[in-house]
């Protein structure tokens, strides 16, 4: 019995190794770059969701570089799934158009204007 168990374990390890290698090869075929933000992503899930889609690595690289250069993209880890998913789910990028200083400054102007007219700057 132990011999059977060991044989099954080796087969499972071999299958796992093959799957792991397949996922890594797929990532390498899609992305020309290796960025630190790629560490820790759920590549197995991403592979299962997107491996059947054909990608042009040159175009993917240009998109990655453009998003890395965009100062409004706050979550670089989300760039890879965003691109794989056809650039549909912008929440993955955590885009912030206004920094905290800008928000506070605009709020102060709105509050001053509302106080000058005797109104509330709260819409509720």
PDB file of C-alpha atoms in Angstrom:
ATOM      1  CA  UNK A   1       0.000   0.000   0.000  1.00  0.00           C
ATOM      2  CA  UNK A   2       2.734   2.435   0.836  1.00  0.00           C
ATOM      3  CA  UNK A   3       4.238   1.909  -2.592  1.00  0.00           C
ATOM      4  CA  UNK A   4       0.927   2.907  -4.163  1.00  0.00           C
ATOM      5  CA  UNK A   5       0.663   5.957  -1.966  1.00  0.00           C
ATOM      6  CA  UNK A   6       4.172   7.076  -2.892  1.00  0.00           C
ATOM      7  CA  UNK A   7       3.472   6.550  -6.578  1.00  0.00           C
ATOM      8  CA  UNK A   8       0.337   8.661  -6.328  1.00  0.00           C
ATOM      9  CA  UNK A   9       2.232  11.387  -4.490  1.00  0.00           C
ATOM     10  CA  UNK A  10       4.921  11.503  -7.179  1.00  0.00           C
ATOM     11  CA  UNK A  11       2.290  11.720  -9.878  1.00  0.00           C
ATOM     12  CA  UNK A  12       0.549  14.578  -8.069  1.00  0.00           C
ATOM     13  CA  UNK A  13       3.844  16.399  -7.623  1.00  0.00           C
ATOM     14  CA  UNK A  14       4.668  15.898 -11.303  1.00  0.00           C
ATOM     15  CA  UNK A  15       1.255  17.220 -12.303  1.00  0.00           C
ATOM     16  CA  UNK A  16       1.623  20.194  -9.991  1.00  0.00           C
ATOM     17  CA  UNK A  17       5.083  20.936 -11.383  1.00  0.00           C
ATOM     18  CA  UNK A  18       3.740  20.719 -14.941  1.00  0.00           C
ATOM     19  CA  UNK A  19       0.863  23.076 -14.093  1.00  0.00           C
ATOM     20  CA  UNK A  20       3.239  25.496 -12.347  1.00  0.00           C
ATOM     21  CA  UNK A  21       5.567  25.470 -15.371  1.00  0.00           C
ATOM     22  CA  UNK A  22       2.615  25.936 -17.738  1.00  0.00           C
ATOM     23  CA  UNK A  23       1.426  29.011 -15.816  1.00  0.00           C
ATOM     24  CA  UNK A  24       4.934  30.523 -15.759  1.00  0.00           C
ATOM     25  CA  UNK A  25       5.396  29.875 -19.483  1.00  0.00           C
ATOM     26  CA  UNK A  26       2.036  31.521 -20.189  1.00  0.00           C
ATOM     27  CA  UNK A  27       2.973  34.596 -18.136  1.00  0.00           C
ATOM     28  CA  UNK A  28       6.289  34.834 -20.002  1.00  0.00           C
ATOM     29  CA  UNK A  29       4.517  34.560 -23.342  1.00  0.00           C
ATOM     30  CA  UNK A  30       2.100  37.397 -22.516  1.00  0.00           C
ATOM     31  CA  UNK A  31       4.292  39.866 -20.614  1.00  0.00           C
ATOM     32  CA  UNK A  32       7.691  40.904 -21.929  1.00  0.00           C
ATOM     33  CA  UNK A  33       8.527  42.658 -18.687  1.00  0.00           C
ATOM     34  CA  UNK A  34       9.085  41.440 -15.160  1.00  0.00           C
ATOM     35  CA  UNK A  35       7.954  44.004 -12.620  1.00  0.00           C
ATOM     36  CA  UNK A  36       8.165  43.747  -8.845  1.00  0.00           C
ATOM     37  CA  UNK A  37       4.378  44.215  -8.637  1.00  0.00           C
ATOM     38  CA  UNK A  38       3.938  40.888 -10.414  1.00  0.00           C
ATOM     39  CA  UNK A  39       5.075  39.107  -7.248  1.00  0.00           C
ATOM     40  CA  UNK A  40       2.276  37.680  -5.177  1.00  0.00           C
ATOM     41  CA  UNK A  41      -0.450  37.971  -7.813  1.00  0.00           C
ATOM     42  CA  UNK A  42      -2.904  35.091  -8.157  1.00  0.00           C
ATOM     43  CA  UNK A  43      -1.340  33.826 -11.369  1.00  0.00           C
ATOM     44  CA  UNK A  44      -3.105  30.464 -11.198  1.00  0.00           C
ATOM     45  CA  UNK A  45      -6.498  32.201 -11.098  1.00  0.00           C
ATOM     46  CA  UNK A  46      -5.452  34.622 -13.842  1.00  0.00           C
ATOM     47  CA  UNK A  47      -4.220  31.733 -15.983  1.00  0.00           C
ATOM     48  CA  UNK A  48      -7.494  29.860 -15.546  1.00  0.00           C
ATOM     49  CA  UNK A  49      -9.482  32.979 -16.456  1.00  0.00           C
ATOM     50  CA  UNK A  50      -7.450  34.313 -19.382  1.00  0.00           C
ATOM     51  CA  UNK A  51      -5.125  31.681 -20.901  1.00  0.00           C
ATOM     52  CA  UNK A  52      -7.524  30.931 -23.767  1.00  0.00           C
ATOM     53  CA  UNK A  53      -7.313  34.541 -24.978  1.00  0.00           C
ATOM     54  CA  UNK A  54      -4.668  35.430 -27.577  1.00  0.00           C
ATOM     55  CA  UNK A  55      -2.472  38.381 -26.617  1.00  0.00           C
ATOM     56  CA  UNK A  56       0.111  40.401 -28.534  1.00  0.00           C
ATOM     57  CA  UNK A  57       3.076  40.751 -26.140  1.00  0.00           C
ATOM     58  CA  UNK A  58       4.322  43.911 -27.875  1.00  0.00           C
ATOM     59  CA  UNK A  59       0.968  45.637 -27.428  1.00  0.00           C
ATOM     60  CA  UNK A  60       0.712  44.346 -23.860  1.00  0.00           C
ATOM     61  CA  UNK A  61       4.152  45.798 -23.080  1.00  0.00           C
ATOM     62  CA  UNK A  62       3.121  49.222 -24.429  1.00  0.00           C
ATOM     63  CA  UNK A  63      -0.037  49.156 -22.289  1.00  0.00           C
ATOM     64  CA  UNK A  64       1.903  48.160 -19.175  1.00  0.00           C
ATOM     65  CA  UNK A  65       4.416  50.970 -19.719  1.00  0.00           C
ATOM     66  CA  UNK A  66       1.656  53.525 -20.358  1.00  0.00           C
ATOM     67  CA  UNK A  67      -0.160  52.547 -17.163  1.00  0.00           C
ATOM     68  CA  UNK A  68       3.089  52.577 -15.168  1.00  0.00           C
ATOM     69  CA  UNK A  69       3.686  56.131 -16.407  1.00  0.00           C
ATOM     70  CA  UNK A  70       0.160  57.285 -15.509  1.00  0.00           C
ATOM     71  CA  UNK A  71       0.350  59.214 -12.216  1.00  0.00           C
ATOM     72  CA  UNK A  72      -3.328  58.563 -11.479  1.00  0.00           C
ATOM     73  CA  UNK A  73      -2.911  54.767 -11.368  1.00  0.00           C
ATOM     74  CA  UNK A  74      -2.447  54.015  -7.684  1.00  0.00           C
ATOM     75  CA  UNK A  75      -2.476  50.203  -7.756  1.00  0.00           C
ATOM     76  CA  UNK A  76       0.205  48.886 -10.061  1.00  0.00           C
ATOM     77  CA  UNK A  77      -0.518  45.279  -9.059  1.00  0.00           C
ATOM     78  CA  UNK A  78      -3.926  45.660 -10.719  1.00  0.00           C
ATOM     79  CA  UNK A  79      -2.426  46.645 -14.075  1.00  0.00           C
ATOM     80  CA  UNK A  80      -1.814  43.044 -15.132  1.00  0.00           C
ATOM     81  CA  UNK A  81      -5.322  41.738 -14.481  1.00  0.00           C
ATOM     82  CA  UNK A  82      -6.785  44.951 -15.939  1.00  0.00           C
ATOM     83  CA  UNK A  83      -4.958  44.339 -19.215  1.00  0.00           C
ATOM     84  CA  UNK A  84      -5.689  40.604 -19.287  1.00  0.00           C
ATOM     85  CA  UNK A  85      -9.385  41.345 -18.739  1.00  0.00           C
ATOM     86  CA  UNK A  86      -9.585  43.575 -21.791  1.00  0.00           C
ATOM     87  CA  UNK A  87      -9.161  46.849 -19.863  1.00  0.00           C
ATOM     88  CA  UNK A  88     -12.724  46.716 -18.536  1.00  0.00           C
ATOM     89  CA  UNK A  89     -12.458  46.815 -14.730  1.00  0.00           C
ATOM     90  CA  UNK A  90     -10.933  50.201 -13.900  1.00  0.00           C
ATOM     91  CA  UNK A  91     -11.344  49.485 -10.182  1.00  0.00           C
ATOM     92  CA  UNK A  92      -8.294  47.227 -10.476  1.00  0.00           C
ATOM     93  CA  UNK A  93      -6.169  50.342 -11.067  1.00  0.00           C
ATOM     94  CA  UNK A  94      -7.458  52.323  -8.077  1.00  0.00           C
ATOM     95  CA  UNK A  95      -7.410  55.533 -10.131  1.00  0.00           C
ATOM     96  CA  UNK A  96      -7.260  58.737  -8.092  1.00  0.00           C
ATOM     97  CA  UNK A  97      -7.686  61.905 -10.106  1.00  0.00           C
ATOM     98  CA  UNK A  98      -7.284  64.263  -7.190  1.00  0.00           C
ATOM     99  CA  UNK A  99      -4.736  64.079  -4.422  1.00  0.00           C
ATOM    100  CA  UNK A 100      -5.681  64.902  -0.822  1.00  0.00           C
ATOM    101  CA  UNK A 101      -4.294  68.458  -0.999  1.00  0.00           C
ATOM    102  CA  UNK A 102      -6.425  69.251  -4.050  1.00  0.00           C
ATOM    103  CA  UNK A 103      -9.565  67.773  -2.453  1.00  0.00           C
ATOM    104  CA  UNK A 104      -9.045  69.808   0.750  1.00  0.00           C
ATOM    105  CA  UNK A 105      -8.428  72.989  -1.202  1.00  0.00           C
ATOM    106  CA  UNK A 106     -11.573  72.603  -3.328  1.00  0.00           C
ATOM    107  CA  UNK A 107     -13.634  71.710  -0.256  1.00  0.00           C
ATOM    108  CA  UNK A 108     -12.393  74.864   1.514  1.00  0.00           C
ATOM    109  CA  UNK A 109     -13.427  77.035  -1.461  1.00  0.00           C
ATOM    110  CA  UNK A 110     -16.860  75.354  -1.615  1.00  0.00           C
ATOM    111  CA  UNK A 111     -17.361  75.797   2.130  1.00  0.00           C
ATOM    112  CA  UNK A 112     -16.389  79.484   2.028  1.00  0.00           C
ATOM    113  CA  UNK A 113     -18.751  80.106  -0.905  1.00  0.00           C
ATOM    114  CA  UNK A 114     -21.592  78.289   0.875  1.00  0.00           C
ATOM    115  CA  UNK A 115     -21.031  80.247   4.102  1.00  0.00           C
ATOM    116  CA  UNK A 116     -20.969  83.551   2.194  1.00  0.00           C
ATOM    117  CA  UNK A 117     -24.372  82.793   0.661  1.00  0.00           C
ATOM    118  CA  UNK A 118     -25.829  81.339   3.853  1.00  0.00           C
ATOM    119  CA  UNK A 119     -26.208  77.878   2.375  1.00  0.00           C
ATOM    120  CA  UNK A 120     -24.861  74.485   3.247  1.00  0.00           C
ATOM    121  CA  UNK A 121     -22.309  72.863   0.971  1.00  0.00           C
ATOM    122  CA  UNK A 122     -23.797  69.471   1.906  1.00  0.00           C
ATOM    123  CA  UNK A 123     -26.329  68.327  -0.711  1.00  0.00           C
ATOM    124  CA  UNK A 124     -28.410  66.409   1.877  1.00  0.00           C
TER     125      UNK A 124
END
